[in-house]
Amino acid sequence: MSGGRFDHEMGLIKTLYETKKLTNIPLLLVNECSVTFLLDEGEHTIRASTGYEAKYVGLIPVGQQCQVTTTGLQWNLDNGTLSFDDIVSTSNRILDEIVHIKCNRPLLFTMEYKNDMIN
């Protein structure tokens, strides 16, 4: 669900972080063109083969820098540092049906999906 205004969007992102402290149940933010969720520290496998995915993804560290390694993307990272005061990974592209992500801190993951999925 989208907040519409930017301050609402940021409030929803904060909710992703707060929810992780309370439960292991994943919380997804879904709007008209993307799904966003928080990856915990560790290794993750994301299957990008449902047919609903579009091409763009973003890996965004919120609040602190994050060391990230990825495979399956156009611009993979090999223990790269993502940080708001340096580099964030936006407008990256999915190349493989399976994307692997390893991060040393929580990392926001956002993925575009085809607009006709919800119409």
mmCIF file of C-alpha atoms in Angstrom:
data_model
loop_
_atom_site.group_PDB
_atom_site.id
_atom_site.type_symbol
_atom_site.label_atom_id
_atom_site.label_comp_id
_atom_site.label_asym_id
_atom_site.label_seq_id
_atom_site.Cartn_x
_atom_site.Cartn_y
_atom_site.Cartn_z
ATOM 1 C CA MET A 1 0.000 0.000 0.000
ATOM 2 C CA SER A 2 1.315 3.407 -0.923
ATOM 3 C CA GLY A 3 1.350 6.445 1.313
ATOM 4 C CA GLY A 4 1.001 8.856 -1.618
ATOM 5 C CA ARG A 5 2.915 11.772 -0.127
ATOM 6 C CA PHE A 6 6.656 11.376 0.350
ATOM 7 C CA ASP A 7 6.450 11.820 4.130
ATOM 8 C CA HIS A 8 3.869 9.024 4.248
ATOM 9 C CA GLU A 9 6.123 6.793 2.131
ATOM 10 C CA MET A 10 8.981 7.362 4.578
ATOM 11 C CA GLY A 11 6.638 6.588 7.468
ATOM 12 C CA LEU A 12 5.759 3.280 5.816
ATOM 13 C CA ILE A 13 9.440 2.464 5.356
ATOM 14 C CA LYS A 14 9.985 3.150 9.054
ATOM 15 C CA THR A 15 7.118 0.738 9.741
ATOM 16 C CA LEU A 16 9.043 -1.986 7.872
ATOM 17 C CA TYR A 17 11.940 -1.526 10.290
ATOM 18 C CA GLU A 18 9.700 -1.367 13.368
ATOM 19 C CA THR A 19 7.763 -4.483 12.354
ATOM 20 C CA LYS A 20 10.992 -6.515 12.182
ATOM 21 C CA LYS A 21 11.438 -5.900 15.922
ATOM 22 C CA LEU A 22 7.996 -7.364 16.674
ATOM 23 C CA THR A 23 7.539 -10.336 14.348
ATOM 24 C CA ASN A 24 9.202 -12.565 11.767
ATOM 25 C CA ILE A 25 6.194 -12.245 9.473
ATOM 26 C CA PRO A 26 7.307 -10.351 6.354
ATOM 27 C CA LEU A 27 5.618 -7.037 5.658
ATOM 28 C CA LEU A 28 5.329 -5.893 2.040
ATOM 29 C CA LEU A 29 4.641 -2.393 0.788
ATOM 30 C CA VAL A 30 2.794 -2.551 -2.531
ATOM 31 C CA ASN A 31 1.851 0.365 -4.738
ATOM 32 C CA GLU A 32 0.718 0.687 -8.349
ATOM 33 C CA CYS A 33 4.119 -0.291 -9.785
ATOM 34 C CA SER A 34 6.370 -1.862 -7.152
ATOM 35 C CA VAL A 35 6.687 -4.080 -4.122
ATOM 36 C CA THR A 36 9.104 -3.150 -1.329
ATOM 37 C CA PHE A 37 10.293 -5.122 1.671
ATOM 38 C CA LEU A 38 13.114 -5.253 4.173
ATOM 39 C CA LEU A 39 15.852 -7.859 3.880
ATOM 40 C CA ASP A 40 17.364 -8.869 7.210
ATOM 41 C CA GLU A 41 21.091 -9.226 7.651
ATOM 42 C CA GLY A 42 22.169 -12.438 5.910
ATOM 43 C CA GLU A 43 21.690 -14.265 2.615
ATOM 44 C CA HIS A 44 18.527 -14.089 0.519
ATOM 45 C CA THR A 45 17.203 -15.740 -2.628
ATOM 46 C CA ILE A 46 14.559 -13.879 -4.602
ATOM 47 C CA ARG A 47 12.767 -15.717 -7.378
ATOM 48 C CA ALA A 48 12.088 -13.376 -10.253
ATOM 49 C CA SER A 49 10.306 -15.807 -12.542
ATOM 50 C CA THR A 50 6.578 -15.404 -11.888
ATOM 51 C CA GLY A 51 6.006 -13.376 -15.043
ATOM 52 C CA TYR A 52 4.816 -10.356 -13.079
ATOM 53 C CA GLU A 53 8.226 -8.819 -12.541
ATOM 54 C CA ALA A 54 9.293 -5.851 -14.609
ATOM 55 C CA LYS A 55 12.967 -5.094 -15.044
ATOM 56 C CA TYR A 56 13.990 -2.648 -12.309
ATOM 57 C CA VAL A 57 15.057 -3.240 -8.710
ATOM 58 C CA GLY A 58 16.609 -1.110 -6.018
ATOM 59 C CA LEU A 59 18.760 -1.924 -3.000
ATOM 60 C CA ILE A 60 18.604 0.921 -0.527
ATOM 61 C CA PRO A 61 20.313 1.144 2.857
ATOM 62 C CA VAL A 62 18.316 3.244 5.299
ATOM 63 C CA GLY A 63 20.083 4.774 8.288
ATOM 64 C CA GLN A 64 23.442 3.047 8.023
ATOM 65 C CA GLN A 65 25.847 1.743 5.434
ATOM 66 C CA CYS A 66 25.549 -1.850 4.309
ATOM 67 C CA GLN A 67 27.998 -4.294 2.694
ATOM 68 C CA VAL A 68 26.218 -6.075 -0.165
ATOM 69 C CA THR A 69 27.006 -8.911 -2.565
ATOM 70 C CA THR A 70 24.564 -9.758 -5.375
ATOM 71 C CA THR A 71 24.193 -12.102 -8.333
ATOM 72 C CA GLY A 72 21.492 -12.106 -10.993
ATOM 73 C CA LEU A 73 21.459 -8.344 -11.561
ATOM 74 C CA GLN A 74 22.901 -6.237 -14.360
ATOM 75 C CA TRP A 75 25.161 -4.346 -11.956
ATOM 76 C CA ASN A 76 26.144 -6.884 -9.324
ATOM 77 C CA LEU A 77 27.979 -5.944 -6.171
ATOM 78 C CA ASP A 78 30.898 -7.854 -4.682
ATOM 79 C CA ASN A 79 30.945 -6.812 -1.032
ATOM 80 C CA GLY A 80 30.153 -3.283 -2.174
ATOM 81 C CA THR A 81 29.287 -0.563 0.294
ATOM 82 C CA LEU A 82 25.861 1.040 -0.068
ATOM 83 C CA SER A 83 25.191 4.206 1.894
ATOM 84 C CA PHE A 84 23.012 7.314 1.619
ATOM 85 C CA ASP A 85 26.103 9.511 1.739
ATOM 86 C CA ASP A 86 27.820 7.561 -1.057
ATOM 87 C CA ILE A 87 26.148 4.989 -3.343
ATOM 88 C CA VAL A 88 22.673 3.463 -3.427
ATOM 89 C CA SER A 89 21.642 0.875 -6.004
ATOM 90 C CA THR A 90 18.604 2.210 -7.838
ATOM 91 C CA SER A 91 17.423 1.385 -11.365
ATOM 92 C CA ASN A 92 19.365 -1.872 -11.370
ATOM 93 C CA ARG A 93 17.980 -4.616 -13.607
ATOM 94 C CA ILE A 94 17.062 -8.242 -13.074
ATOM 95 C CA LEU A 95 18.921 -10.508 -15.517
ATOM 96 C CA ASP A 96 18.364 -13.967 -14.017
ATOM 97 C CA GLU A 97 15.321 -15.816 -12.710
ATOM 98 C CA ILE A 98 16.985 -16.046 -9.317
ATOM 99 C CA VAL A 99 18.623 -13.107 -7.570
ATOM 100 C CA HIS A 100 20.951 -13.712 -4.629
ATOM 101 C CA ILE A 101 21.612 -10.959 -2.116
ATOM 102 C CA LYS A 102 23.913 -11.050 0.883
ATOM 103 C CA CYS A 103 23.928 -8.075 3.258
ATOM 104 C CA ASN A 104 25.497 -7.385 6.637
ATOM 105 C CA ARG A 105 22.683 -5.103 7.822
ATOM 106 C CA PRO A 106 18.988 -4.686 7.004
ATOM 107 C CA LEU A 107 18.512 -3.531 3.414
ATOM 108 C CA LEU A 108 15.439 -2.176 1.650
ATOM 109 C CA PHE A 109 14.629 -4.130 -1.525
ATOM 110 C CA THR A 110 12.210 -2.752 -4.076
ATOM 111 C CA MET A 111 11.126 -4.424 -7.301
ATOM 112 C CA GLU A 112 9.023 -3.090 -10.139
ATOM 113 C CA TYR A 113 6.184 -5.239 -11.409
ATOM 114 C CA LYS A 114 4.102 -5.072 -14.558
ATOM 115 C CA ASN A 115 1.236 -2.605 -14.213
ATOM 116 C CA ASP A 116 -1.265 -4.997 -15.808
ATOM 117 C CA MET A 117 -0.822 -7.381 -12.871
ATOM 118 C CA ILE A 118 -3.384 -5.521 -10.772
ATOM 119 C CA ASN A 119 -5.734 -4.298 -13.509
#
